[in-house]
Short mmCIF file of C-alpha atoms in Angstrom, two decimals:
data_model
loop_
_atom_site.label_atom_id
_atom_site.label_comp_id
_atom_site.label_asym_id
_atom_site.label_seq_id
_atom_site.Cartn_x
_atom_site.Cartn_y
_atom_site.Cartn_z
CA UNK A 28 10.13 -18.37 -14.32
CA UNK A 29 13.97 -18.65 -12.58
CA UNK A 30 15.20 -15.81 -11.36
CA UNK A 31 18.66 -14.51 -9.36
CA UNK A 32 19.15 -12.29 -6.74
CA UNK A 33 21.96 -10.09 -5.93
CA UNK A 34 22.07 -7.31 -3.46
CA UNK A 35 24.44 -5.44 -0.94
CA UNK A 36 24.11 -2.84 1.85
CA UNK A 37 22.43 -0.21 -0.29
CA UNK A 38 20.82 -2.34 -3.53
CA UNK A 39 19.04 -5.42 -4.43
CA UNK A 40 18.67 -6.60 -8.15
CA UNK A 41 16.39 -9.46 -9.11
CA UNK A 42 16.94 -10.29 -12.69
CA UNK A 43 14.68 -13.13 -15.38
CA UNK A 44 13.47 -13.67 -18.92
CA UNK A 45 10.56 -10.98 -18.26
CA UNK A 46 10.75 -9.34 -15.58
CA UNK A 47 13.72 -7.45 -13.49
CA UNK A 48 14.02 -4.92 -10.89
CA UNK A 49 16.88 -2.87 -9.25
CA UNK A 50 15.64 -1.31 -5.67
CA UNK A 51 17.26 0.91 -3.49
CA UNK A 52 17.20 -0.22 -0.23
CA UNK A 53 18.12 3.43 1.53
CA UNK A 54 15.39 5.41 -0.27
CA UNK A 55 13.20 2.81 -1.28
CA UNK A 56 13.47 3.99 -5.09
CA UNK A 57 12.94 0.79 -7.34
CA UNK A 58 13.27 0.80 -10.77
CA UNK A 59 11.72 -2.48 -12.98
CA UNK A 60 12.06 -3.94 -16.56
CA UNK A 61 10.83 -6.44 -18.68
CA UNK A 62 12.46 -8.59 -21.33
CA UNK A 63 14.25 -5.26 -22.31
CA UNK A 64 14.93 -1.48 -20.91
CA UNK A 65 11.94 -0.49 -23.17
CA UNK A 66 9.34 -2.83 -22.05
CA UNK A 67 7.18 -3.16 -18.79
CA UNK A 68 7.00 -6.12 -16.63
CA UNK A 69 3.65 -7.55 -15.85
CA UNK A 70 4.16 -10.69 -13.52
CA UNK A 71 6.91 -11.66 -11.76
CA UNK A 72 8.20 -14.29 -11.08
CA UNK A 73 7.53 -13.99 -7.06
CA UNK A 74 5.83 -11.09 -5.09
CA UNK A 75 8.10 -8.17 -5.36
CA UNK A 76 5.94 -6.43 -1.89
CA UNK A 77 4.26 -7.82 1.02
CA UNK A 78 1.34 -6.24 2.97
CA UNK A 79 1.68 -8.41 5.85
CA UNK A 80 -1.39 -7.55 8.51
CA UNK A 81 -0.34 -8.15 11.72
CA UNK A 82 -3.45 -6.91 13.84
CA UNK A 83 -7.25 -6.47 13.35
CA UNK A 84 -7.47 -4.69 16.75
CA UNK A 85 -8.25 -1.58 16.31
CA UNK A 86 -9.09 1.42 19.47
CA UNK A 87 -9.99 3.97 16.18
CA UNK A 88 -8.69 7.89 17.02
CA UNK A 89 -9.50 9.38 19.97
CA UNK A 90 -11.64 6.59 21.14
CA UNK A 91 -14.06 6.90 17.54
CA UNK A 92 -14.11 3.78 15.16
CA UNK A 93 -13.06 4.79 11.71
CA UNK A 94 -16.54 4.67 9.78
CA UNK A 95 -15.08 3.73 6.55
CA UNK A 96 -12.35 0.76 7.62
CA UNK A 97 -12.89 -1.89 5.25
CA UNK A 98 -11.55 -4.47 7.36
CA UNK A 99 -13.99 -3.07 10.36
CA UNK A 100 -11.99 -3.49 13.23
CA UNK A 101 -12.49 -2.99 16.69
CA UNK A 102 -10.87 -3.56 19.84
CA UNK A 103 -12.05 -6.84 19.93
CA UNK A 104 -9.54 -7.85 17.15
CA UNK A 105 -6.67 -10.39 17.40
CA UNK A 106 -3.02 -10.15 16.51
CA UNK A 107 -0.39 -12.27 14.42
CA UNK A 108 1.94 -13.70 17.32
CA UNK A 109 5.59 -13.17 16.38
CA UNK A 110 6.69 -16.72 16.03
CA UNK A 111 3.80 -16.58 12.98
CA UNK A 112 5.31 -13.53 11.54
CA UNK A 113 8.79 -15.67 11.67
CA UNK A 114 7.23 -18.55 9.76
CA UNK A 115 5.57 -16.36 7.31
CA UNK A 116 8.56 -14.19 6.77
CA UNK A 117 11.10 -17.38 6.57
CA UNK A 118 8.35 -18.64 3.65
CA UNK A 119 8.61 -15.28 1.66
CA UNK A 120 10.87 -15.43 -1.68
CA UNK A 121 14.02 -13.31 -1.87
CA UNK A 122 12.14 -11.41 -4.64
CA UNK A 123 10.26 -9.33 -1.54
CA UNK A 124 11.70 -6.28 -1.17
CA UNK A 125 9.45 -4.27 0.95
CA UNK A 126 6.77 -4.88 3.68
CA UNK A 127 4.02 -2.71 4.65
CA UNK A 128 2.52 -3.85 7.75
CA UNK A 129 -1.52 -3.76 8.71
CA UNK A 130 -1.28 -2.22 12.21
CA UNK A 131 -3.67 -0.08 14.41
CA UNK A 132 -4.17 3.42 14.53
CA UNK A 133 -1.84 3.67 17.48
CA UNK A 134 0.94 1.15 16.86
CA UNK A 135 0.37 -0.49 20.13
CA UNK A 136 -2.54 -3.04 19.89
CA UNK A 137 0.16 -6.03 18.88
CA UNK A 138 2.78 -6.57 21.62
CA UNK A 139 5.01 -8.48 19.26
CA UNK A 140 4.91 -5.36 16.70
CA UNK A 141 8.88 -4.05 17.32
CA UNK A 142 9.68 -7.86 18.05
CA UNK A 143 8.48 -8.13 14.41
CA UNK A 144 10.17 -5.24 12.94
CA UNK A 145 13.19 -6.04 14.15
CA UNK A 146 13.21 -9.32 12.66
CA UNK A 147 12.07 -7.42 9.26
CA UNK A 148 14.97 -5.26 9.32
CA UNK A 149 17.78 -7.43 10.74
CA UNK A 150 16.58 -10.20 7.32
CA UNK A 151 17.08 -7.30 4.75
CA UNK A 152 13.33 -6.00 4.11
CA UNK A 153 12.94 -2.75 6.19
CA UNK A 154 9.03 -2.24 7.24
CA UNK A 155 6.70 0.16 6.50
CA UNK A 156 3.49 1.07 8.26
CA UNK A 157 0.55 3.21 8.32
CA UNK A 158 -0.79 4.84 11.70
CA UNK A 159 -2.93 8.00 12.77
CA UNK A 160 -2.58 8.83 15.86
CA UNK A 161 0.93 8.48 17.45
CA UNK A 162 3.02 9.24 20.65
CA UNK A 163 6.45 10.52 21.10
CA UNK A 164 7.75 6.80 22.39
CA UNK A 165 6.00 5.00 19.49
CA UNK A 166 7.28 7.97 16.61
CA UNK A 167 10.55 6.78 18.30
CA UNK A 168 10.71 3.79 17.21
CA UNK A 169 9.06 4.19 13.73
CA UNK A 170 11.87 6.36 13.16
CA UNK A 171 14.61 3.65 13.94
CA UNK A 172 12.24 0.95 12.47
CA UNK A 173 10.57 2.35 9.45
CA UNK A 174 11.48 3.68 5.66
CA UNK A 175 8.20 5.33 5.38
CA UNK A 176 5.42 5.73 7.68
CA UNK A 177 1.81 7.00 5.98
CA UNK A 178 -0.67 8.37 8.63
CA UNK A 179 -4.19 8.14 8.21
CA UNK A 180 -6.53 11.50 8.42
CA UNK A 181 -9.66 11.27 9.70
CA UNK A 182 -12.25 13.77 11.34
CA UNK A 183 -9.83 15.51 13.57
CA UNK A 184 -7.30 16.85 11.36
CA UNK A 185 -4.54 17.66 14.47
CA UNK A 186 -4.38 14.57 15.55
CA UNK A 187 -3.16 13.30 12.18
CA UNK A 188 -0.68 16.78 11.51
CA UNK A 189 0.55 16.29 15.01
CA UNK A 190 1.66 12.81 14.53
CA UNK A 191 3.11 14.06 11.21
CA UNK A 192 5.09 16.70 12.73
CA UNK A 193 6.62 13.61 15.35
CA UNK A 194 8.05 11.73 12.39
CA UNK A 195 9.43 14.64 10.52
CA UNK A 196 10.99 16.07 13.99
CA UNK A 197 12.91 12.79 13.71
CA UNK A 198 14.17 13.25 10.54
CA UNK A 199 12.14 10.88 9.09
CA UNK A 200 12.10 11.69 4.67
CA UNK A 201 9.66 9.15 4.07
CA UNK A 202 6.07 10.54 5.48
CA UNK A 203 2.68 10.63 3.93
CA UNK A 204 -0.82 11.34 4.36
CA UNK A 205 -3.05 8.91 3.34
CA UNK A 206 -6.54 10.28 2.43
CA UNK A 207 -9.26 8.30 1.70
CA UNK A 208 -11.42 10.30 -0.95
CA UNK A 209 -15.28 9.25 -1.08
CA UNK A 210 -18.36 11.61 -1.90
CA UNK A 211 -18.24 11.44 2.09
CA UNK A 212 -14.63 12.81 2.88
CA UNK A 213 -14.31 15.27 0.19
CA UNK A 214 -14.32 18.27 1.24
CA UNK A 215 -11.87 16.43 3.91
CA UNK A 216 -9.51 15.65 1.16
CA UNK A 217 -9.35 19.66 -0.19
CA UNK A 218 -8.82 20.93 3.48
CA UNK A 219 -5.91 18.97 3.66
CA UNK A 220 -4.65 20.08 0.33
CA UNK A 221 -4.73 23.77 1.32
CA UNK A 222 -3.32 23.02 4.46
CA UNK A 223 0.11 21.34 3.08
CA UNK A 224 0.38 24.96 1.61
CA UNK A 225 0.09 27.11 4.87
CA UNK A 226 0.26 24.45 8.10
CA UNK A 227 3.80 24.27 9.39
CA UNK A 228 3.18 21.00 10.60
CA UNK A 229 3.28 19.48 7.47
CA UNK A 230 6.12 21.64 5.52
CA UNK A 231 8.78 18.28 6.03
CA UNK A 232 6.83 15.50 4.54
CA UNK A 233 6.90 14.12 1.40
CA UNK A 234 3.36 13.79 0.06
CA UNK A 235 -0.24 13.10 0.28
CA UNK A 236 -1.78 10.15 -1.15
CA UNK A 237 -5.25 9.54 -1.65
CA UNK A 238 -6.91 6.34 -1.82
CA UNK A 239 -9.98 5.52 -3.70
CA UNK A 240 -12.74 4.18 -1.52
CA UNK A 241 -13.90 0.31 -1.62
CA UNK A 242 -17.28 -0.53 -0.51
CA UNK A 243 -16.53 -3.32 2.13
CA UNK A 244 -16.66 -3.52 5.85
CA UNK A 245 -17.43 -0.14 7.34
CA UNK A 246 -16.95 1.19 3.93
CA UNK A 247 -20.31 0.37 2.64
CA UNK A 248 -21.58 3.31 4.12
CA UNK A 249 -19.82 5.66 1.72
CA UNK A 250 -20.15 6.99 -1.50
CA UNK A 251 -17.51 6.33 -4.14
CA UNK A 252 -16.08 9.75 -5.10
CA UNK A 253 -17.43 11.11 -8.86
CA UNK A 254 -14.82 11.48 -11.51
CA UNK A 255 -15.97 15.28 -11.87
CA UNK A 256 -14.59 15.49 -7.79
CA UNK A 257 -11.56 13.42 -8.36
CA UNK A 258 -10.73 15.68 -11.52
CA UNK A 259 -10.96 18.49 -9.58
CA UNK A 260 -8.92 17.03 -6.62
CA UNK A 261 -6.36 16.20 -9.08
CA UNK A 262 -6.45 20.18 -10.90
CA UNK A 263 -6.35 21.58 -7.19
CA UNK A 264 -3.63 19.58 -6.01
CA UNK A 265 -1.31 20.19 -9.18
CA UNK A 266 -2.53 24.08 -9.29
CA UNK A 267 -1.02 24.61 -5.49
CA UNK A 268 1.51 22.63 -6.62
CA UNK A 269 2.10 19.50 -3.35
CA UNK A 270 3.54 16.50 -4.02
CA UNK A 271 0.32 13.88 -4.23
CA UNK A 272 -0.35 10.65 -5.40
CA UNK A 273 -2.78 7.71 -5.72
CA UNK A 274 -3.10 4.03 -4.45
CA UNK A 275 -3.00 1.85 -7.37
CA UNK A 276 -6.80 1.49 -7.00
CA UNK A 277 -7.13 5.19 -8.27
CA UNK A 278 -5.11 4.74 -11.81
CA UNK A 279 -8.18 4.29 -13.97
CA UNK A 280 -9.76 7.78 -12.93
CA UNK A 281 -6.30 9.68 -12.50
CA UNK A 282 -5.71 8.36 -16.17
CA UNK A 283 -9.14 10.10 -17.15
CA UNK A 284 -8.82 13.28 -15.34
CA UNK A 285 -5.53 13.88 -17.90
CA UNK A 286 -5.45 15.36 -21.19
CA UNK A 287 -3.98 13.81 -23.99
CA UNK A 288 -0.77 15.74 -23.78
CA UNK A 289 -0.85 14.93 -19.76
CA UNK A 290 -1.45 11.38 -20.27
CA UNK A 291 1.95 10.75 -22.35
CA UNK A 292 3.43 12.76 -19.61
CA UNK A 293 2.53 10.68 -16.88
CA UNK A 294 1.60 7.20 -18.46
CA UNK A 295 4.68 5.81 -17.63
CA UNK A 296 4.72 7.08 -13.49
CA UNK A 297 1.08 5.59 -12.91
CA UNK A 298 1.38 2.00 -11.66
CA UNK A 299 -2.09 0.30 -12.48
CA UNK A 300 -3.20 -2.51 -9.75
CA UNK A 301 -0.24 -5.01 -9.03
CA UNK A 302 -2.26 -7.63 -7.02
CA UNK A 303 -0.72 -11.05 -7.78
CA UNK A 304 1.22 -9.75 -10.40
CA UNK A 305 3.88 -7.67 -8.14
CA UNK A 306 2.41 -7.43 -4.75
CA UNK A 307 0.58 -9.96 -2.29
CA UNK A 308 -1.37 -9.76 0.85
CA UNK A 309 -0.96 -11.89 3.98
CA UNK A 310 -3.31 -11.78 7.07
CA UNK A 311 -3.63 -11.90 10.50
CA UNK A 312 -3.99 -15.58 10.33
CA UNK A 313 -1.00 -16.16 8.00
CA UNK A 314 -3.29 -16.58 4.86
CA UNK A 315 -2.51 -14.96 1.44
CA UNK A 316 -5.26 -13.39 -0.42
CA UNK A 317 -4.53 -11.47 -4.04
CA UNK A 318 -5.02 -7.96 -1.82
CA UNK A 319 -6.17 -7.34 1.29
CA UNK A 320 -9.59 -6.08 -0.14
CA UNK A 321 -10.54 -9.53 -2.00
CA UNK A 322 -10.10 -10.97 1.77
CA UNK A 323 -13.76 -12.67 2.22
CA UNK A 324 -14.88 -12.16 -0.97
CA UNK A 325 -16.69 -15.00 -3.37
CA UNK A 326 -13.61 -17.65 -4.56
CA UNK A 327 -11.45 -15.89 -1.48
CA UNK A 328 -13.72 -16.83 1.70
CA UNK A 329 -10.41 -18.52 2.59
CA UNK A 330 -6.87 -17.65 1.96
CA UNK A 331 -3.60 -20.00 1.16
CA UNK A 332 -1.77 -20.78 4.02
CA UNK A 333 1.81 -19.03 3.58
CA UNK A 334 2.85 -20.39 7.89
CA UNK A 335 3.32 -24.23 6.63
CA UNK A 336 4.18 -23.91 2.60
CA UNK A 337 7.35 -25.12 1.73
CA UNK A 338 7.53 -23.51 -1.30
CA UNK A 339 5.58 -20.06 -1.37
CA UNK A 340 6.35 -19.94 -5.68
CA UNK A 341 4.88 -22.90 -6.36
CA UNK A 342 2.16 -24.08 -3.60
CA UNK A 343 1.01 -19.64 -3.73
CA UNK A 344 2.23 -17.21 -6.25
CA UNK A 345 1.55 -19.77 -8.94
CA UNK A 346 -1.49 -21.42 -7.34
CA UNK A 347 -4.71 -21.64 -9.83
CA UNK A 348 -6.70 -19.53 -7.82
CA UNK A 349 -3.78 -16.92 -7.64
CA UNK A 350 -3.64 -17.36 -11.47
CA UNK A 351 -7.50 -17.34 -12.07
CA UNK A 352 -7.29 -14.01 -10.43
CA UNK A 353 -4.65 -12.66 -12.15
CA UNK A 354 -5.76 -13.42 -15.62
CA UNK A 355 -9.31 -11.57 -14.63
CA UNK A 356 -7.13 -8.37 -13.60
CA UNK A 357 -4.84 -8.46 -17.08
CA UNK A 358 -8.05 -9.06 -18.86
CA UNK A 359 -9.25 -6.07 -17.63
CA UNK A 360 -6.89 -3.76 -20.07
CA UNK A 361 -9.10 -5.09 -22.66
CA UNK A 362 -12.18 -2.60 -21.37
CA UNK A 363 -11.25 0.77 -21.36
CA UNK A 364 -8.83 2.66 -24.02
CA UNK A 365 -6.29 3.66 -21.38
CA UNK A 366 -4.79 -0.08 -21.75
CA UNK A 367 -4.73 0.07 -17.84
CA UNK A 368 -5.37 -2.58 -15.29
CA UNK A 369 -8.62 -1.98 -13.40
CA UNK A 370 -9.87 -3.39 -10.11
CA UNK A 371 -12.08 -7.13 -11.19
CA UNK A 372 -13.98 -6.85 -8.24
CA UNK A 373 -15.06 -3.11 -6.85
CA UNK A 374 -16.73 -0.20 -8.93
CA UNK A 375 -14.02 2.24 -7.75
#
């Protein structure tokens, strides 16, 4: 599929047969199309977002592992050298648009990481992260750095509203709470939904967004959360009215906690799972994989190498295993009557 790209300072337009986008580069706002106004796109014709990992090192929050980090790292971890990022970043389409990176809880485990950013921003993609538990040099720079900057809450619920509070201080628009729901974290998840309503700490950001648990690394220790519990998450959260959302993972259940007249609402706002259709993951090694969850998985014990392609379109996005994968996830609209994309691999 050919496509063009035009852009300025504030927009970038991609435009094909089937697919198109227009995406604010200021706000991050992104509006995409299909063969007409009307219709969605499914693939494009290159990845539109890049999760680029760029540590596995990990010191967890306040000296604790996180006991649910599906990529279980540890401060014995290893980190994507700059000069890698360059090659990897230099091999990307012009169709990317964003970049989240894969950091540590801190920011401060890669000593390349602003090095990198840099180079992000100065080449047109401005980076994203997530983090939990920041200081006042390193919420310095994600402010100068970063669009949007998602921290993580785990047990001690200061240390993630504190590091909140840093961003916002800076005037940063763009800051959300990830919250990763599981039978485990619940009652986690409802705190936290109470206290966007009466902490002042959190009265500047913009949302929280929880993310549906997958069993792998650390992970397998949890529970995945019950559809009564996420319904009930979802009824809380819209009767104290906050500003929440979902990963993509989530967009089976959130379609299922709706009615029928709430479903026509929001079908069109609910982005099912994009892997290899919109979005791609890259790791520490400079290896794609269709998400960063499939990493290690059977038919993705090893990625494609995105550092020595020549042509990321042909020798990865349109790769057979890329396409095996993707045809699995579009098949999966065929099994449920929400005609919504569902994770091939994990029971979320």
């Amino acid at each position: 599929m050919s496509f063009q790209i035009t852009e300025n300072e504030k927009f970038k337009k991609m435009t094909s047969s089937d697919a198109n986008y227009i995406f604010n580069k200021i706000n991050g706002q992104m509006i995409t199309w299909g063969k007409t106004l009307e219709d969605d796109a499914e693939k494009f014709p290159g990845p539109t977002i890049a999760d680029i990992e760029i540590t596995t090192s990990c010191d967890g929050v306040k000296g604790q592992l996180c006991s649910f980090c599906y990529k279980a790292n540890n401060p014995h971890g290893k980190n994507m050298s700059f000069e890698t990022f360059q090659k990897v970043f230099d091999n990307l389409p012009k169709t990317i648009t964003q970049i989240a990176f894969g950091a540590d809880s801190k920011a401060k485990s890669n000593p390349d990481i602003w090095k990198i950013m840099e180079y992000s921003k100065n080449n047109g993609v401005i980076p994203n992260i997530t983090v939990a538990e920041i200081d006042d040099k390193v919420a310095d720079k994600l402010a100068f750095y970063c669009g949007a900057v998602a921290v993580s809450r785990y047990a001690d619920k200061d240390v993630c509203y504190d590091s909140v509070k840093k961003l916002t201080n800076r005037g940063m628009k763009q800051v959300n709470i990830h919250m990763m729901i599981s039978e485990d974290t619940y009652d986690r998840a409802v705190e936290t939904v109470y206290d966007m309503k009466d902490d002042e700490r959190l009265s500047k950001m913009n949302a929280i967004v929880f993310l549906s648990l997958k069993q792998k690394g650390r992970g397998v220790n949890h529970s995945a959360l019950s559809q009564e519990k996420f319904n009930e998450l979802v009824r809380l959260s819209n009767e104290l009215d906050i500003s929440y959302g979902f990963d993509s993972c989530s967009s089976l259940k959130f379609f299922k906690s709706l009615s029928r007249n709430d479903y026509e609402k929001f079908k069109g706002m609910i982005m099912p799972c994009e892997s290899t259709l919109e979005s791609s993951y890259i790791n520490v090694d400079g290896n794609f994989f269709p998400c960063s969850f499939m990493e290690g998985t059977e038919k993705w014990k090893n990625g494609l190498d995105v550092e020595n392609t020549s042509n990321f379109i042909n020798a990865i996005w349109n790769n057979e295993r890329v396409e095996e994968f993707r045809q699995n996830l579009l098949e999966t609209k065929k099994t449920n009557c929400f005609d919504c994309r569902d994770c091939p691999y994990y029971k979320i």
